[in-house]
Short mmCIF file of C-alpha atoms and ligand atoms in Angstrom, two decimals:
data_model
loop_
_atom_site.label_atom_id
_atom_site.label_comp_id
_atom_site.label_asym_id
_atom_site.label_seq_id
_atom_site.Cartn_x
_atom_site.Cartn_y
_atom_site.Cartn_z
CA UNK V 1 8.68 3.55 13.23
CA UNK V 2 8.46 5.00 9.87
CA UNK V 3 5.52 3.03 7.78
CA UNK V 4 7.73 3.19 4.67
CA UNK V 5 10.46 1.49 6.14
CA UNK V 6 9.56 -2.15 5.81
CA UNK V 7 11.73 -4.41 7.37
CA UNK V 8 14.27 -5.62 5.94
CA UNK V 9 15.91 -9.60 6.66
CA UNK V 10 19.34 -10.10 4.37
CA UNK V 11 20.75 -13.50 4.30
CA UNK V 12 24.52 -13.38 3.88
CA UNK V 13 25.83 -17.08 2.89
CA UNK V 14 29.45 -15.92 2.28
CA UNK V 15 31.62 -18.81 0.98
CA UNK V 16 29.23 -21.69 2.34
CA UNK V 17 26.81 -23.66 0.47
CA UNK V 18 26.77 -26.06 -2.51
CA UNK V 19 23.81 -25.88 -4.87
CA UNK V 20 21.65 -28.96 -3.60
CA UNK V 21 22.13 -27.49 -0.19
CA UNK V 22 21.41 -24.04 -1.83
CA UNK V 23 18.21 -24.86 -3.73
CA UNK V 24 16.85 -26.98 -0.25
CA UNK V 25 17.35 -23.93 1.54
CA UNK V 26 15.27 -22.25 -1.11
CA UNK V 27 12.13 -24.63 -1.40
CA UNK V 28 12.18 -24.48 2.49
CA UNK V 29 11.45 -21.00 2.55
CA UNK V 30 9.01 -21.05 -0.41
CA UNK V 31 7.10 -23.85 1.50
CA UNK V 32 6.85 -21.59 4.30
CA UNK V 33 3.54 -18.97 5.10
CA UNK V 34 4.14 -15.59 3.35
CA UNK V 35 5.52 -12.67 5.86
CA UNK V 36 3.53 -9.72 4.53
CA UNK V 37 4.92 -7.44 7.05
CA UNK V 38 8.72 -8.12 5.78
CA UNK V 39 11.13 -8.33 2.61
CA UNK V 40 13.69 -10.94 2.89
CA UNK V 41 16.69 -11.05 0.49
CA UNK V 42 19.38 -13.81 -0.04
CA UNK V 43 23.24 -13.09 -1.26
CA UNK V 44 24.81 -16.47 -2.29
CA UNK V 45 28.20 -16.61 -3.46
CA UNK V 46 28.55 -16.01 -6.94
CA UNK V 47 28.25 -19.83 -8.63
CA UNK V 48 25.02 -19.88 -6.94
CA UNK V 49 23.01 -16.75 -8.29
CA UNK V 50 21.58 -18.97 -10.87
CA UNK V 51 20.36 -22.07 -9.26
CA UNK V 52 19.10 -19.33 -6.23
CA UNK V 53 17.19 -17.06 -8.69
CA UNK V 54 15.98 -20.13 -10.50
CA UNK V 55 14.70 -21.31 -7.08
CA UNK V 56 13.31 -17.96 -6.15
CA UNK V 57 11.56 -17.31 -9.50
CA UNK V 58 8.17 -15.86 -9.06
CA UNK V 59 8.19 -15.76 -4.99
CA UNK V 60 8.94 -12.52 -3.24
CA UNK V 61 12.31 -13.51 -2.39
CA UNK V 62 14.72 -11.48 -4.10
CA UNK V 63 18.65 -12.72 -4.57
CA UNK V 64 21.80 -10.28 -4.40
CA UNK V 65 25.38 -10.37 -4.71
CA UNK V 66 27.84 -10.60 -2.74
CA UNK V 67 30.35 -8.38 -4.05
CA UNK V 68 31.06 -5.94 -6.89
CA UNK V 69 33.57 -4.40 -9.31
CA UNK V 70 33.84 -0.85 -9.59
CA UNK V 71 33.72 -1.02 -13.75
CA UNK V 72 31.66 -2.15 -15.71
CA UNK V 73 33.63 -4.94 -17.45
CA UNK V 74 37.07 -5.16 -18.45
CA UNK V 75 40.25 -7.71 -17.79
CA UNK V 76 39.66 -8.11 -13.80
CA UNK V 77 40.15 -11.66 -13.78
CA UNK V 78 37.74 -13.04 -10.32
CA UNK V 79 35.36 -10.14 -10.53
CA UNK V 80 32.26 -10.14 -11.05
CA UNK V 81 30.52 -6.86 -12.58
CA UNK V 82 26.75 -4.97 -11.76
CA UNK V 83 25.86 -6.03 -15.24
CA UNK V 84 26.44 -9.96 -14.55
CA UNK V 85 24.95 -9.51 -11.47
CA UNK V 86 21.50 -8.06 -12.66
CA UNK V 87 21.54 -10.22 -15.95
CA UNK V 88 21.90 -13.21 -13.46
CA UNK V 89 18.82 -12.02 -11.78
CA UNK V 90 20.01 -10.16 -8.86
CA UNK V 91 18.17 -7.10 -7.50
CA UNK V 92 20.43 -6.20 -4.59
CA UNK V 93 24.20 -6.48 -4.04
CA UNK V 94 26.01 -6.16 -0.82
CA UNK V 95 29.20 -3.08 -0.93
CA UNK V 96 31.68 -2.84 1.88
CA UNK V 97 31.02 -5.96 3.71
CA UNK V 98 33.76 -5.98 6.32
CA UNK V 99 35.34 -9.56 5.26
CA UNK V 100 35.73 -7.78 2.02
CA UNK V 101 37.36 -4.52 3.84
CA UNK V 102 39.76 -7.12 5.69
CA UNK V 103 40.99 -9.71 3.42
CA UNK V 104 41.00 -7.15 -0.03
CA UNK V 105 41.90 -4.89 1.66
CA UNK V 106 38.66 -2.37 0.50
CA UNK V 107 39.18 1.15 1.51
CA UNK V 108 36.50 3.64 1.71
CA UNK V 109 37.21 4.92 -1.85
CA UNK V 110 36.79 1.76 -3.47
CA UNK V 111 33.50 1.11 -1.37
CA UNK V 112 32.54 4.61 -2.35
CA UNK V 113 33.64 3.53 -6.56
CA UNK V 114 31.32 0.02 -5.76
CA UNK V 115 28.15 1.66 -4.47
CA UNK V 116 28.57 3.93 -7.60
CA UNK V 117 28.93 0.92 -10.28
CA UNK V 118 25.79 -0.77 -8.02
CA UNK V 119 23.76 2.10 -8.85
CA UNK V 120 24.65 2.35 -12.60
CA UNK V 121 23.49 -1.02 -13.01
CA UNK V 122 19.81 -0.26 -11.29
CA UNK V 123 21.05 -2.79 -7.99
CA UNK V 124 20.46 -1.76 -4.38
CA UNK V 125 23.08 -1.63 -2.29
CA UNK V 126 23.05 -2.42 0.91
CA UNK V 127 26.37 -0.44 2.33
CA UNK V 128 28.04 -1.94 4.99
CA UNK V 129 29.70 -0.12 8.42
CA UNK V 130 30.57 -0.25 11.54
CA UNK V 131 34.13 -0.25 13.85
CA UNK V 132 36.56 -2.83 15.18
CA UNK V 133 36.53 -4.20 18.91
CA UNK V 134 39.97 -1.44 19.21
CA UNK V 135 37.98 1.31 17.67
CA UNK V 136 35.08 1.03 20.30
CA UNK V 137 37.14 0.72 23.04
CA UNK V 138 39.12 3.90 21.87
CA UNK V 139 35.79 5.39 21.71
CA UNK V 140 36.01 5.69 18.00
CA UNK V 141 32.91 4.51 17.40
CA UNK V 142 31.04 7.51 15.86
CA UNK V 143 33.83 8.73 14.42
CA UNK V 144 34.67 5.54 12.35
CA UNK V 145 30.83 5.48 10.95
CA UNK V 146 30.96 9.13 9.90
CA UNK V 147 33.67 8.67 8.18
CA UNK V 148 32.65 5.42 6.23
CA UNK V 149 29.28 6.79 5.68
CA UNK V 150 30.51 10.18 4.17
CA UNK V 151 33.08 8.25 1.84
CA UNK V 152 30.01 6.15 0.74
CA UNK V 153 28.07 9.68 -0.08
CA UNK V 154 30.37 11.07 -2.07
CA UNK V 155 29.68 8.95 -5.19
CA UNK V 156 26.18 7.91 -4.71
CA UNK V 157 22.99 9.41 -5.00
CA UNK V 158 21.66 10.54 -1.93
CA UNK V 159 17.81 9.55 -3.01
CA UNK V 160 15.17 7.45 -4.38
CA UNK V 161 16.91 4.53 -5.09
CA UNK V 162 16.42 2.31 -2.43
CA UNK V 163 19.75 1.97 -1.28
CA UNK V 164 20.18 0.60 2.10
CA UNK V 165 22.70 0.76 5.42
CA UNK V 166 23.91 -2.04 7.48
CA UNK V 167 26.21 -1.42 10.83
CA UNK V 168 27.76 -4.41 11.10
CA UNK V 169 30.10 -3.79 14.26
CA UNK V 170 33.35 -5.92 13.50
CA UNK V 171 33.78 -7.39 16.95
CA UNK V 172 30.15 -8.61 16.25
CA UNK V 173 30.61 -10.96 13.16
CA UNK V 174 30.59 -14.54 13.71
CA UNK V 175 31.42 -14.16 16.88
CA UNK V 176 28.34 -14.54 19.13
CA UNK V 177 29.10 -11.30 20.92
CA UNK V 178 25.91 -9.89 19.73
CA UNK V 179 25.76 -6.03 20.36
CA UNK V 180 23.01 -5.14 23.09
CA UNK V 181 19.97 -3.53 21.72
CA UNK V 182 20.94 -0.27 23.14
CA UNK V 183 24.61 -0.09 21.87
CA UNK V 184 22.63 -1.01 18.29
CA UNK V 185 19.88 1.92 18.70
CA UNK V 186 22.83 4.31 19.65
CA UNK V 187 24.62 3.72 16.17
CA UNK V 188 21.78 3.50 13.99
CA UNK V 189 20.45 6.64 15.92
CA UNK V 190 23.85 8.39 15.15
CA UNK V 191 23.74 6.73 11.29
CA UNK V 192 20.12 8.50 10.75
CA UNK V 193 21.22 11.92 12.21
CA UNK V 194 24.53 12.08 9.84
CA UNK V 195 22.21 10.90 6.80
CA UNK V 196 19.57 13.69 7.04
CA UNK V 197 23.07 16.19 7.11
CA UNK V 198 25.25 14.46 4.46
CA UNK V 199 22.16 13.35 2.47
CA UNK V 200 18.71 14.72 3.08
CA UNK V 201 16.32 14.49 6.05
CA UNK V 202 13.71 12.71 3.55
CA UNK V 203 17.03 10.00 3.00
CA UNK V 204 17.09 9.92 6.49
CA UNK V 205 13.70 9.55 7.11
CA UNK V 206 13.12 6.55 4.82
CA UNK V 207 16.35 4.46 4.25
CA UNK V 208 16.25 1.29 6.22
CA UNK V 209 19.49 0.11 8.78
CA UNK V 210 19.95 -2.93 9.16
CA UNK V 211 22.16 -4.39 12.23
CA UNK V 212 24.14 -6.99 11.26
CA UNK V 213 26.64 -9.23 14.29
CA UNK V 214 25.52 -12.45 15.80
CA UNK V 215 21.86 -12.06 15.00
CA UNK V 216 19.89 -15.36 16.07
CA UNK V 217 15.93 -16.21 16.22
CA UNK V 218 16.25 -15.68 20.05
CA UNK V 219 17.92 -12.18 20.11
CA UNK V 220 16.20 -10.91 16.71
CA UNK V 221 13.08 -9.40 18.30
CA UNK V 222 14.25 -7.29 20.90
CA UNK V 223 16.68 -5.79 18.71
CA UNK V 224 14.29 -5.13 16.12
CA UNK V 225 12.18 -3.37 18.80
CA UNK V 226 14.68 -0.31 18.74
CA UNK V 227 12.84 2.23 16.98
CA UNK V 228 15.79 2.82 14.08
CA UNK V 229 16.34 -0.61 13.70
CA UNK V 230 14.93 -1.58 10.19
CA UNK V 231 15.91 -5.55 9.81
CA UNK V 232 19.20 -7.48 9.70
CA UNK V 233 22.13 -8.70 7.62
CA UNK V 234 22.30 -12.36 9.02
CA UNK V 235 25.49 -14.65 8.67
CA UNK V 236 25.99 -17.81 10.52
CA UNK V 237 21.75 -18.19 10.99
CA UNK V 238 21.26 -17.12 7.16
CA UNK V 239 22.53 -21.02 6.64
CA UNK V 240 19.71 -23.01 8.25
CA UNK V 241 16.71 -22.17 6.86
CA UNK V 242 14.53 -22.64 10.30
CA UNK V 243 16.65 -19.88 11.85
CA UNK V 244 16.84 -17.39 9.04
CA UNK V 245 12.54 -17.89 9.00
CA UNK V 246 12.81 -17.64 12.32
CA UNK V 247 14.18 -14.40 12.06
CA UNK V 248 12.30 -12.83 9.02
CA UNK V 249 9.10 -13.55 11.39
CA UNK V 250 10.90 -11.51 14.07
CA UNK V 251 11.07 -8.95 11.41
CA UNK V 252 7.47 -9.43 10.13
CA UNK V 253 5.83 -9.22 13.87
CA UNK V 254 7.58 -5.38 14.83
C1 PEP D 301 27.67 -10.98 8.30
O1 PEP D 301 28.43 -11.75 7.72
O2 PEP D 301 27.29 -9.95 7.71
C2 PEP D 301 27.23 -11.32 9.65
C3 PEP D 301 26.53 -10.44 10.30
O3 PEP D 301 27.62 -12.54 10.12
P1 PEP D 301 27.08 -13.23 11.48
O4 PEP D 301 25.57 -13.13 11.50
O5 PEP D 301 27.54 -14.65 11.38
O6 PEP D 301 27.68 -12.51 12.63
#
């Protein structure tokens, strides 16, 4: 493992949560024992950024959004831009998610326009990737990932600014179908190689991957045993805030 990748533990809420629920969630994990050996970041939908960073103040928790729009204000009625974001306290956002590619219908060129805006607006993206159940069975695989991941480079910076990949295998969200810790360490493997060519081998060396698809306290740490396997972008056990601790210990203890 590279010492300057840290690992990494992303809690994606999506469209669940009301704020009491939100801010219990919160004092749960600021009640907990500090996890030196991990960062742990939570993306809320947007009406709770402000009762989440309110909660968060002051801990080490940091709070991202879920979403992005490519400008940087203007008459997009629904969006939400990188400047709201960071004036409501946000220090991440998340670009590409798959639920976004699906039902708003995101191509690679508007992911590519989003990571941009993220950057303009001193956020760090964490990019989302990663094939359908038809793609991997047409042995697409590596093929779809190259081609999302060179989209994403040709807009943003290839350095320095903390920017962050998640493969997020579609077949693996929400499903339970977890991917196996080899099929994950084969992707991020492949994702690492194609950085250090379309980016840098220093990019390569020290951007963190997160695997995202049905992770749970009980299959956390021998994924994040696989040596290019920097953390996780958690759904479903991002919601109870046992499991998501759960799993930032997993993180904490590679
Ligand atoms: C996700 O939404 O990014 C995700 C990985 O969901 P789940 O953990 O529920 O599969």
């Amino acid at each position: 493992m590279n010492e300057t990748r840290r690992p990494l533990a992303a809690a994606n809420w999506k469209m669940y949560l009301l704020r009491a629920e939100a801010r219990a969630f919160c004092a749960a994990l600021r009640a907990a024992p500090p996890t030196p050996g991990a960062d742990a970041v939570i993306f809320p939908s947007h009406p709770l950024l402000g009762a989440v960073a309110e909660a968060l103040a002051g801990s080490e928790i940091e709070v991202g959004g879920q979403d992005l729009h490519p400008e940087d204000q203007g008459a997009h009625t629904g969006d939400v831009s990188g400047a709201q974001l960071a004036d409501a306290g946000c220090r991440w956002v998340l670009v590409g998610h798959s639920e976004r590619r699906r039902d708003h219908g995101e191509d690679d060129a508007l992911v590519a326009r989003k990571l941009a805006a993220a950057v303009r607006h001193g956020l760090r993206p964490i990019l989302c990737l990663g094939e359908t159940r038809d793609e991997r069975r047409a042995g697409e695989t590596f093929a779809v990932l190259e081609r999302q991941l060179a989209a994403a480079l040709t807009t943003a910076p290839v350095d320095g600014l903390g920017w962050v990949v998640a493969y997020e295998p579609v077949w693996a969200i929400g499903t339970g179908d977890v991917a196996t810790p080899e099929q994950a360490q084969d992707a991020h493997a492949f994702l690492r190689a194609r950085l250090a060519e379309l980016g840098s081998p220093a990019l390569a060396a020290s951007l963190r991957l997160l695997y995202g698809g049905s992770v749970k306290p009980d299959n956390a740490a021998e994924l994040i045993a696989q040596p290019d396997v920097d953390g996780f972008l958690v759904g479903g056990a991002s919601l109870d805030a046992g499991k998501f601790l759960a799993i930032i210990h997993a993180c904490a203890r590679r």
